[in-house]
């Protein structure tokens, strides 16, 4: 299998994901879930995703669709299209699966994944994280991991624009 095939094999549809999750669960692996836009991948993202992956055996990323990014961030976003964002994330060794979701929140995807650990970056309180009730109800953990100061897509945009 080519390396590019290995990358694309990590990109799942909603229909494909349950079989992969079942295989991992049968192997006794702990599944971690996070989500985001991941528009301009940067060091802060890499650090955050590595920390998230350290919390379990498999890391599943829910990726906002281009339409949901536009609704959440405005008409000039995303900068990178879905194909670019999914493949960049899937190319990371710490990532085991990437799946796009169309909604503004990942709640329905979290219900599908039923992760053992739900992680969000930033200063979210665990009880404020979308899907925390779903994960906690089945005995899972919900954690908020700190961002690394100075690294954000907004900061990169400002630098590019010369602001």
CSV table of N, CA and C in Angstrom, one decimal:
chain,number,residue,atom,x,y,z
A,1,UNK,N,0.8,-1.2,0.0
A,1,UNK,CA,0.0,0.0,0.0
A,1,UNK,C,0.9,1.2,0.0
A,2,UNK,N,0.6,2.2,-0.8
A,2,UNK,CA,1.3,3.5,-0.9
A,2,UNK,C,1.1,4.3,0.4
A,3,UNK,N,2.0,5.2,0.7
A,3,UNK,CA,1.8,6.0,1.9
A,3,UNK,C,0.5,6.9,1.7
A,4,UNK,N,0.3,7.4,0.5
A,4,UNK,CA,-0.9,8.2,0.3
A,4,UNK,C,-2.2,7.3,0.5
A,5,UNK,N,-2.2,6.1,0.2
A,5,UNK,CA,-3.3,5.2,0.4
A,5,UNK,C,-3.5,5.0,1.9
A,6,UNK,N,-2.4,5.0,2.7
A,6,UNK,CA,-2.5,4.9,4.1
A,6,UNK,C,-3.2,6.1,4.7
A,7,UNK,N,-2.8,7.3,4.1
A,7,UNK,CA,-3.4,8.5,4.6
A,7,UNK,C,-4.9,8.5,4.3
A,8,UNK,N,-5.3,8.2,3.0
A,8,UNK,CA,-6.7,8.2,2.7
A,8,UNK,C,-7.5,7.2,3.4
A,9,UNK,N,-6.9,6.1,3.8
A,9,UNK,CA,-7.6,5.1,4.6
A,9,UNK,C,-8.1,5.6,6.0
A,10,UNK,N,-7.5,6.7,6.4
A,10,UNK,CA,-8.0,7.2,7.7
A,10,UNK,C,-9.2,8.2,7.6
A,11,UNK,N,-9.5,8.5,6.3
A,11,UNK,CA,-10.7,9.4,6.1
A,11,UNK,C,-11.9,8.5,6.0
A,12,UNK,N,-12.9,8.7,6.9
A,12,UNK,CA,-14.1,7.9,6.9
A,12,UNK,C,-15.3,8.7,6.6
A,13,UNK,N,-16.3,8.0,6.1
A,13,UNK,CA,-17.7,8.6,6.0
A,13,UNK,C,-18.4,8.1,7.3
A,14,UNK,N,-19.5,8.7,7.5
A,14,UNK,CA,-20.3,8.3,8.7
A,14,UNK,C,-20.7,6.8,8.6
A,15,UNK,N,-20.9,6.4,7.4
A,15,UNK,CA,-21.3,5.0,7.2
A,15,UNK,C,-20.1,4.0,7.4
A,16,UNK,N,-18.9,4.4,7.1
A,16,UNK,CA,-17.7,3.6,7.3
A,16,UNK,C,-17.3,3.5,8.8
A,17,UNK,N,-17.4,4.6,9.5
A,17,UNK,CA,-16.8,4.7,10.8
A,17,UNK,C,-17.2,3.7,11.8
A,18,UNK,N,-18.5,3.3,11.9
A,18,UNK,CA,-18.9,2.3,12.9
A,18,UNK,C,-18.1,1.0,12.9
A,19,UNK,N,-17.8,0.5,11.7
A,19,UNK,CA,-17.1,-0.8,11.6
A,19,UNK,C,-15.7,-0.6,12.1
A,20,UNK,N,-15.1,0.5,11.8
A,20,UNK,CA,-13.7,0.8,12.3
A,20,UNK,C,-13.7,0.9,13.9
A,21,UNK,N,-14.7,1.6,14.4
A,21,UNK,CA,-14.8,1.8,15.8
A,21,UNK,C,-15.0,0.4,16.5
A,22,UNK,N,-15.9,-0.4,15.9
A,22,UNK,CA,-16.1,-1.7,16.5
A,22,UNK,C,-14.9,-2.6,16.5
A,23,UNK,N,-14.1,-2.5,15.4
A,23,UNK,CA,-12.8,-3.3,15.4
A,23,UNK,C,-11.9,-2.8,16.5
A,24,UNK,N,-11.8,-1.5,16.7
A,24,UNK,CA,-10.9,-1.0,17.8
A,24,UNK,C,-11.4,-1.4,19.2
A,25,UNK,N,-12.8,-1.3,19.4
A,25,UNK,CA,-13.3,-1.7,20.7
A,25,UNK,C,-13.1,-3.1,21.0
A,26,UNK,N,-13.3,-4.0,20.0
A,26,UNK,CA,-13.0,-5.4,20.2
A,26,UNK,C,-11.6,-5.7,20.6
A,27,UNK,N,-10.7,-4.8,20.1
A,27,UNK,CA,-9.3,-5.0,20.5
A,27,UNK,C,-9.0,-4.4,21.8
A,28,UNK,N,-10.0,-3.8,22.5
A,28,UNK,CA,-9.8,-3.2,23.8
A,28,UNK,C,-9.2,-1.8,23.8
A,29,UNK,N,-9.3,-1.2,22.7
A,29,UNK,CA,-8.6,0.1,22.5
A,29,UNK,C,-9.5,1.3,23.0
A,30,UNK,N,-8.9,2.3,23.7
A,30,UNK,CA,-9.6,3.4,24.2
A,30,UNK,C,-9.7,4.5,23.1
A,31,UNK,N,-10.9,5.0,22.8
A,31,UNK,CA,-11.1,5.9,21.7
A,31,UNK,C,-11.2,7.3,22.3
A,32,UNK,N,-10.4,8.2,21.7
A,32,UNK,CA,-10.5,9.7,22.1
A,32,UNK,C,-11.1,10.4,20.9
A,33,UNK,N,-11.9,11.4,21.2
A,33,UNK,CA,-12.6,12.2,20.1
A,33,UNK,C,-12.3,13.7,20.4
A,34,UNK,N,-12.0,14.4,19.3
A,34,UNK,CA,-12.0,15.8,19.4
A,34,UNK,C,-12.6,16.3,18.0
A,35,UNK,N,-12.8,17.6,18.0
A,35,UNK,CA,-13.4,18.2,16.7
A,35,UNK,C,-12.8,19.6,16.5
A,36,UNK,N,-13.0,20.1,15.3
A,36,UNK,CA,-12.6,21.5,15.0
A,36,UNK,C,-12.6,21.7,13.6
A,37,UNK,N,-12.2,23.0,13.2
A,37,UNK,CA,-12.1,23.4,11.8
A,37,UNK,C,-10.7,23.1,11.3
A,38,UNK,N,-9.7,23.2,12.0
A,38,UNK,CA,-8.3,22.8,11.6
A,38,UNK,C,-8.0,23.4,10.2
A,39,UNK,N,-8.3,24.7,10.1
A,39,UNK,CA,-8.2,25.4,8.8
A,39,UNK,C,-6.7,25.5,8.3
A,40,UNK,N,-5.9,26.2,9.1
A,40,UNK,CA,-4.5,26.3,8.7
A,40,UNK,C,-3.8,25.6,9.8
A,41,UNK,N,-3.4,24.4,9.5
A,41,UNK,CA,-2.7,23.5,10.5
A,41,UNK,C,-1.5,24.2,11.0
A,42,UNK,N,-1.3,24.2,12.3
A,42,UNK,CA,-0.1,24.9,12.9
A,42,UNK,C,0.4,24.1,14.1
A,43,UNK,N,1.5,24.6,14.7
A,43,UNK,CA,2.1,23.9,15.8
A,43,UNK,C,1.2,23.8,17.0
A,44,UNK,N,0.3,24.7,17.3
A,44,UNK,CA,-0.6,24.6,18.4
A,44,UNK,C,-1.6,23.4,18.1
A,45,UNK,N,-2.0,23.2,16.9
A,45,UNK,CA,-2.9,22.1,16.6
A,45,UNK,C,-2.1,20.8,16.8
A,46,UNK,N,-0.9,20.7,16.3
A,46,UNK,CA,-0.1,19.5,16.5
A,46,UNK,C,0.1,19.1,17.9
A,47,UNK,N,0.4,20.1,18.7
A,47,UNK,CA,0.7,19.9,20.2
A,47,UNK,C,-0.6,19.4,20.8
A,48,UNK,N,-1.7,20.0,20.5
A,48,UNK,CA,-3.0,19.7,21.0
A,48,UNK,C,-3.4,18.3,20.6
A,49,UNK,N,-3.3,17.9,19.4
A,49,UNK,CA,-3.7,16.6,18.9
A,49,UNK,C,-2.8,15.5,19.5
A,50,UNK,N,-1.5,15.8,19.6
A,50,UNK,CA,-0.6,14.8,20.3
A,50,UNK,C,-1.0,14.6,21.7
A,51,UNK,N,-1.3,15.7,22.5
A,51,UNK,CA,-1.8,15.5,23.8
A,51,UNK,C,-3.1,14.8,23.9
A,52,UNK,N,-4.0,15.0,23.0
A,52,UNK,CA,-5.3,14.3,22.9
A,52,UNK,C,-5.0,12.8,22.7
A,53,UNK,N,-4.2,12.5,21.7
A,53,UNK,CA,-3.9,11.1,21.4
A,53,UNK,C,-3.2,10.3,22.6
A,54,UNK,N,-2.5,11.1,23.4
A,54,UNK,CA,-1.8,10.5,24.6
A,54,UNK,C,-2.9,10.0,25.6
A,55,UNK,N,-4.1,10.4,25.5
A,55,UNK,CA,-5.1,10.1,26.4
A,55,UNK,C,-5.8,8.7,26.1
A,56,UNK,N,-5.4,8.1,25.0
A,56,UNK,CA,-6.1,6.9,24.6
A,56,UNK,C,-5.2,6.1,23.5
A,57,UNK,N,-5.9,5.2,22.9
A,57,UNK,CA,-5.2,4.3,21.9
A,57,UNK,C,-5.5,4.8,20.5
A,58,UNK,N,-6.6,5.4,20.3
A,58,UNK,CA,-7.1,5.9,18.9
A,58,UNK,C,-7.6,7.3,19.0
A,59,UNK,N,-7.3,8.1,18.1
A,59,UNK,CA,-7.8,9.5,18.0
A,59,UNK,C,-8.7,9.7,16.8
A,60,UNK,N,-10.0,10.0,17.0
A,60,UNK,CA,-10.9,10.3,16.0
A,60,UNK,C,-11.1,11.8,16.0
A,61,UNK,N,-11.0,12.4,14.8
A,61,UNK,CA,-11.3,13.9,14.6
A,61,UNK,C,-12.6,14.1,13.8
A,62,UNK,N,-13.5,14.9,14.4
A,62,UNK,CA,-14.6,15.4,13.7
A,62,UNK,C,-14.2,16.7,13.1
A,63,UNK,N,-14.3,16.8,11.8
A,63,UNK,CA,-13.9,18.0,11.1
A,63,UNK,C,-15.1,18.7,10.6
A,64,UNK,N,-15.2,20.0,10.9
A,64,UNK,CA,-16.3,20.8,10.4
A,64,UNK,C,-16.2,20.9,8.9
A,65,UNK,N,-17.4,20.7,8.3
A,65,UNK,CA,-17.5,20.9,6.8
A,65,UNK,C,-17.2,22.3,6.5
A,66,UNK,N,-16.9,22.6,5.2
A,66,UNK,CA,-16.7,24.0,4.7
A,66,UNK,C,-17.9,24.8,5.0
A,67,UNK,N,-19.1,24.3,4.8
A,67,UNK,CA,-20.3,25.1,5.1
A,67,UNK,C,-20.5,25.4,6.5
A,68,UNK,N,-20.2,24.5,7.4
A,68,UNK,CA,-20.3,24.8,8.8
A,68,UNK,C,-19.2,25.8,9.3
A,69,UNK,N,-18.0,25.7,8.7
A,69,UNK,CA,-17.0,26.7,9.0
A,69,UNK,C,-17.4,28.1,8.6
A,70,UNK,N,-18.0,28.2,7.4
A,70,UNK,CA,-18.5,29.5,7.0
A,70,UNK,C,-19.6,30.0,7.9
A,71,UNK,N,-20.5,29.2,8.4
A,71,UNK,CA,-21.5,29.6,9.3
A,71,UNK,C,-20.9,30.1,10.6
A,72,UNK,N,-19.9,29.4,11.1
A,72,UNK,CA,-19.3,29.7,12.4
A,72,UNK,C,-18.3,30.8,12.3
A,73,UNK,N,-17.5,30.9,11.3
A,73,UNK,CA,-16.4,31.8,11.2
A,73,UNK,C,-16.5,32.9,10.2
A,74,UNK,N,-17.5,32.9,9.3
A,74,UNK,CA,-17.7,33.9,8.4
A,74,UNK,C,-17.4,33.5,6.9
A,75,UNK,N,-17.8,34.4,6.0
A,75,UNK,CA,-17.7,34.0,4.6
A,75,UNK,C,-16.3,33.9,4.0
A,76,UNK,N,-15.3,34.3,4.7
A,76,UNK,CA,-13.9,34.2,4.1
A,76,UNK,C,-13.3,32.9,4.6
A,77,UNK,N,-14.0,32.1,5.4
A,77,UNK,CA,-13.4,30.9,5.9
A,77,UNK,C,-14.2,29.7,5.4
A,78,UNK,N,-13.7,28.5,5.3
A,78,UNK,CA,-12.3,28.2,5.6
A,78,UNK,C,-11.4,28.6,4.4
A,79,UNK,N,-10.1,28.7,4.8
A,79,UNK,CA,-9.1,29.1,3.8
A,79,UNK,C,-8.8,27.8,3.0
A,80,UNK,N,-8.6,26.7,3.7
A,80,UNK,CA,-8.3,25.4,3.0
A,80,UNK,C,-9.6,24.7,2.8
A,81,UNK,N,-9.8,24.0,1.7
A,81,UNK,CA,-11.0,23.2,1.5
A,81,UNK,C,-11.0,21.9,2.3
A,82,UNK,N,-12.1,21.2,2.2
A,82,UNK,CA,-12.3,20.0,3.0
A,82,UNK,C,-11.3,18.9,2.6
A,83,UNK,N,-11.0,18.8,1.3
A,83,UNK,CA,-10.0,17.8,0.9
A,83,UNK,C,-8.6,18.0,1.5
A,84,UNK,N,-8.2,19.3,1.5
A,84,UNK,CA,-6.9,19.6,2.1
A,84,UNK,C,-6.9,19.4,3.6
A,85,UNK,N,-7.9,19.9,4.2
A,85,UNK,CA,-8.0,19.7,5.7
A,85,UNK,C,-8.0,18.3,6.1
A,86,UNK,N,-8.9,17.5,5.5
A,86,UNK,CA,-9.0,16.1,5.9
A,86,UNK,C,-7.6,15.3,5.6
A,87,UNK,N,-7.0,15.6,4.5
A,87,UNK,CA,-5.8,14.9,4.2
A,87,UNK,C,-4.6,15.3,5.1
A,88,UNK,N,-4.5,16.6,5.4
A,88,UNK,CA,-3.5,17.0,6.3
A,88,UNK,C,-3.6,16.4,7.6
A,89,UNK,N,-4.8,16.4,8.2
A,89,UNK,CA,-5.0,15.7,9.5
A,89,UNK,C,-4.8,14.2,9.4
A,90,UNK,N,-5.2,13.6,8.4
A,90,UNK,CA,-5.0,12.1,8.2
A,90,UNK,C,-3.6,11.8,8.0
A,91,UNK,N,-2.8,12.7,7.5
A,91,UNK,CA,-1.3,12.4,7.4
A,91,UNK,C,-0.6,12.4,8.7
A,92,UNK,N,-1.2,12.9,9.7
A,92,UNK,CA,-0.5,13.0,11.0
A,92,UNK,C,-0.5,11.6,11.7
A,93,UNK,N,0.6,11.2,12.2
A,93,UNK,CA,0.7,9.9,12.8
A,93,UNK,C,-0.2,9.7,14.0
A,94,UNK,N,-0.5,10.8,14.8
A,94,UNK,CA,-1.3,10.8,16.0
A,94,UNK,C,-2.8,10.6,15.7
A,95,UNK,N,-3.2,10.8,14.4
A,95,UNK,CA,-4.6,10.7,14.0
A,95,UNK,C,-4.9,9.4,13.4
A,96,UNK,N,-6.0,8.8,13.9
A,96,UNK,CA,-6.4,7.5,13.4
A,96,UNK,C,-7.6,7.5,12.5
A,97,UNK,N,-8.5,8.5,12.6
A,97,UNK,CA,-9.6,8.7,11.8
A,97,UNK,C,-10.1,10.1,11.7
A,98,UNK,N,-10.5,10.5,10.5
A,98,UNK,CA,-11.1,11.9,10.3
A,98,UNK,C,-12.4,11.7,9.6
A,99,UNK,N,-13.4,12.4,10.2
A,99,UNK,CA,-14.7,12.3,9.6
A,99,UNK,C,-15.3,13.7,9.6
A,100,UNK,N,-15.9,14.1,8.4
A,100,UNK,CA,-16.5,15.4,8.3
A,100,UNK,C,-17.9,15.4,8.8
A,101,UNK,N,-18.3,16.5,9.5
A,101,UNK,CA,-19.7,16.7,9.9
A,101,UNK,C,-20.2,18.0,9.4
A,102,UNK,N,-21.5,18.0,9.0
A,102,UNK,CA,-22.1,19.2,8.4
A,102,UNK,C,-22.7,20.2,9.4
A,103,UNK,N,-23.1,19.7,10.6
A,103,UNK,CA,-23.8,20.5,11.6
A,103,UNK,C,-22.8,21.5,12.2
A,104,UNK,N,-23.4,22.5,12.9
A,104,UNK,CA,-22.5,23.5,13.6
A,104,UNK,C,-21.8,22.9,14.8
A,105,UNK,N,-22.4,21.8,15.4
A,105,UNK,CA,-21.8,21.2,16.5
A,105,UNK,C,-21.6,19.7,16.2
A,106,UNK,N,-20.7,19.0,16.9
A,106,UNK,CA,-20.4,17.6,16.6
A,106,UNK,C,-21.3,16.6,17.4
A,107,UNK,N,-22.4,17.1,18.0
A,107,UNK,CA,-23.2,16.3,18.9
A,107,UNK,C,-23.6,15.0,18.3
A,108,UNK,N,-24.2,15.0,17.1
A,108,UNK,CA,-24.6,13.7,16.5
A,108,UNK,C,-23.4,12.8,16.2
A,109,UNK,N,-22.3,13.4,15.8
A,109,UNK,CA,-21.1,12.5,15.6
A,109,UNK,C,-20.6,11.9,16.9
A,110,UNK,N,-20.6,12.7,17.9
A,110,UNK,CA,-20.2,12.2,19.3
A,110,UNK,C,-21.2,11.0,19.7
A,111,UNK,N,-22.4,11.2,19.4
A,111,UNK,CA,-23.4,10.1,19.7
A,111,UNK,C,-23.0,8.8,18.9
A,112,UNK,N,-22.6,9.0,17.7
A,112,UNK,CA,-22.2,7.9,16.8
A,112,UNK,C,-20.9,7.2,17.3
A,113,UNK,N,-19.9,8.1,17.7
A,113,UNK,CA,-18.6,7.6,18.1
A,113,UNK,C,-18.6,7.0,19.5
A,114,UNK,N,-19.4,7.6,20.4
A,114,UNK,CA,-19.4,7.1,21.8
A,114,UNK,C,-18.0,7.0,22.3
A,115,UNK,N,-17.2,8.1,22.3
A,115,UNK,CA,-15.8,8.0,22.7
A,115,UNK,C,-15.6,7.7,24.2
A,116,UNK,N,-14.5,7.1,24.5
A,116,UNK,CA,-14.2,6.9,26.0
A,116,UNK,C,-13.7,8.2,26.6
A,117,UNK,N,-13.1,9.1,25.7
A,117,UNK,CA,-12.6,10.4,26.2
A,117,UNK,C,-13.0,11.4,25.1
A,118,UNK,N,-13.6,12.5,25.6
A,118,UNK,CA,-13.9,13.6,24.7
A,118,UNK,C,-13.0,14.8,25.1
A,119,UNK,N,-12.4,15.4,24.2
A,119,UNK,CA,-11.4,16.4,24.4
A,119,UNK,C,-11.7,17.7,23.6
A,120,UNK,N,-11.5,18.8,24.2
A,120,UNK,CA,-11.7,20.1,23.5
A,120,UNK,C,-10.5,21.0,23.9
A,121,UNK,N,-10.1,21.8,23.0
A,121,UNK,CA,-9.0,22.7,23.3
A,121,UNK,C,-9.5,24.1,23.8
A,122,UNK,N,-8.6,24.7,24.6
A,122,UNK,CA,-8.9,26.1,25.0
A,122,UNK,C,-9.4,26.1,26.5
A,123,UNK,N,-10.2,27.1,26.8
A,123,UNK,CA,-10.6,27.3,28.2
A,123,UNK,C,-12.0,26.9,28.4
A,124,UNK,N,-12.5,25.9,27.7
A,124,UNK,CA,-13.8,25.3,27.9
A,124,UNK,C,-13.8,24.6,29.3
A,125,UNK,N,-14.9,24.8,30.0
A,125,UNK,CA,-15.1,23.9,31.2
A,125,UNK,C,-15.6,22.6,30.7
A,126,UNK,N,-15.2,21.5,31.2
A,126,UNK,CA,-15.7,20.2,30.7
A,126,UNK,C,-17.2,20.1,30.5
A,127,UNK,N,-18.0,20.6,31.5
A,127,UNK,CA,-19.4,20.5,31.4
A,127,UNK,C,-20.0,21.4,30.3
A,128,UNK,N,-19.2,22.3,29.7
A,128,UNK,CA,-19.7,23.2,28.6
A,128,UNK,C,-19.4,22.6,27.3
A,129,UNK,N,-18.6,21.5,27.2
A,129,UNK,CA,-18.2,20.9,25.9
A,129,UNK,C,-19.4,20.2,25.3
A,130,UNK,N,-19.7,20.5,24.1
A,130,UNK,CA,-20.8,19.8,23.4
A,130,UNK,C,-20.5,18.3,23.4
A,131,UNK,N,-21.5,17.6,23.9
A,131,UNK,CA,-21.5,16.1,23.9
A,131,UNK,C,-21.0,15.6,25.3
A,132,UNK,N,-20.6,16.5,26.2
A,132,UNK,CA,-20.1,16.0,27.5
A,132,UNK,C,-21.1,15.1,28.2
A,133,UNK,N,-22.4,15.5,28.1
A,133,UNK,CA,-23.4,14.7,28.7
A,133,UNK,C,-23.5,13.3,28.2
A,134,UNK,N,-23.3,13.1,26.9
A,134,UNK,CA,-23.3,11.8,26.2
A,134,UNK,C,-22.2,10.9,26.7
A,135,UNK,N,-21.0,11.5,26.8
A,135,UNK,CA,-19.8,10.8,27.2
A,135,UNK,C,-19.8,10.5,28.7
A,136,UNK,N,-20.2,11.4,29.5
A,136,UNK,CA,-20.2,11.2,30.9
A,136,UNK,C,-21.3,10.2,31.3
A,137,UNK,N,-22.4,10.1,30.6
A,137,UNK,CA,-23.5,9.2,30.9
A,137,UNK,C,-23.1,7.7,30.7
A,138,UNK,N,-22.1,7.5,29.8
A,138,UNK,CA,-21.6,6.1,29.6
A,138,UNK,C,-20.3,5.9,30.4
A,139,UNK,N,-19.9,6.8,31.3
A,139,UNK,CA,-18.8,6.6,32.2
A,139,UNK,C,-17.5,7.0,31.6
A,140,UNK,N,-17.5,7.8,30.5
A,140,UNK,CA,-16.3,8.3,29.9
A,140,UNK,C,-15.8,9.6,30.5
A,141,UNK,N,-14.7,10.1,30.0
A,141,UNK,CA,-14.1,11.3,30.6
A,141,UNK,C,-14.2,12.5,29.6
A,142,UNK,N,-14.3,13.7,30.1
A,142,UNK,CA,-14.4,14.9,29.3
A,142,UNK,C,-13.3,15.8,29.8
A,143,UNK,N,-12.4,16.2,28.9
A,143,UNK,CA,-11.3,17.1,29.3
A,143,UNK,C,-11.1,18.3,28.4
A,144,UNK,N,-10.6,19.3,29.0
A,144,UNK,CA,-10.3,20.5,28.2
A,144,UNK,C,-8.7,20.7,28.3
A,145,UNK,N,-8.1,20.7,27.1
A,145,UNK,CA,-6.7,20.8,27.1
A,145,UNK,C,-6.3,22.3,26.7
A,146,UNK,N,-5.3,22.8,27.4
A,146,UNK,CA,-4.9,24.2,27.1
A,146,UNK,C,-4.3,24.4,25.8
A,147,UNK,N,-4.6,25.6,25.2
A,147,UNK,CA,-3.9,25.9,23.9
A,147,UNK,C,-2.5,26.4,24.2
A,148,UNK,N,-1.7,26.4,23.2
A,148,UNK,CA,-0.3,27.0,23.4
A,148,UNK,C,-0.5,28.4,22.9
A,149,UNK,N,-0.1,29.3,23.8
A,149,UNK,CA,-0.2,30.8,23.4
A,149,UNK,C,0.5,31.2,22.2
A,150,UNK,N,-0.1,32.0,21.4
A,150,UNK,CA,0.6,32.6,20.2
A,150,UNK,C,0.3,31.8,18.9
A,151,UNK,N,-0.3,30.6,19.0
A,151,UNK,CA,-0.6,29.8,17.8
A,151,UNK,C,-2.1,29.7,17.6
A,152,UNK,N,-2.5,30.3,16.5
A,152,UNK,CA,-3.9,30.2,16.1
A,152,UNK,C,-4.0,30.6,14.6
A,153,UNK,N,-5.1,30.1,14.0
A,153,UNK,CA,-5.3,30.4,12.6
A,153,UNK,C,-5.5,31.9,12.4
A,154,UNK,N,-6.2,32.5,13.4
A,154,UNK,CA,-6.4,33.9,13.3
A,154,UNK,C,-5.1,34.7,13.3
A,155,UNK,N,-4.1,34.3,14.1
A,155,UNK,CA,-2.8,34.9,14.1
A,155,UNK,C,-2.1,34.7,12.8
A,156,UNK,N,-2.2,33.6,12.2
A,156,UNK,CA,-1.6,33.3,10.9
A,156,UNK,C,-2.2,34.2,9.9
A,157,UNK,N,-3.5,34.3,9.9
A,157,UNK,CA,-4.2,35.2,8.9
A,157,UNK,C,-3.7,36.6,9.1
A,158,UNK,N,-3.6,37.1,10.3
A,158,UNK,CA,-3.1,38.5,10.5
A,158,UNK,C,-1.7,38.7,10.0
A,159,UNK,N,-0.9,37.7,10.2
A,159,UNK,CA,0.5,37.8,9.7
A,159,UNK,C,0.5,37.9,8.2
A,160,UNK,N,-0.3,37.0,7.5
A,160,UNK,CA,-0.3,37.0,6.1
A,160,UNK,C,-0.8,38.4,5.5
A,161,UNK,N,-1.8,38.9,6.2
A,161,UNK,CA,-2.4,40.2,5.8
A,161,UNK,C,-1.5,41.4,6.2
A,162,UNK,N,-0.5,41.2,7.0
A,162,UNK,CA,0.4,42.2,7.4
A,162,UNK,C,-0.1,43.1,8.6
A,163,UNK,N,-1.0,42.5,9.3
A,163,UNK,CA,-1.6,43.2,10.5
A,163,UNK,C,-0.9,42.8,11.8
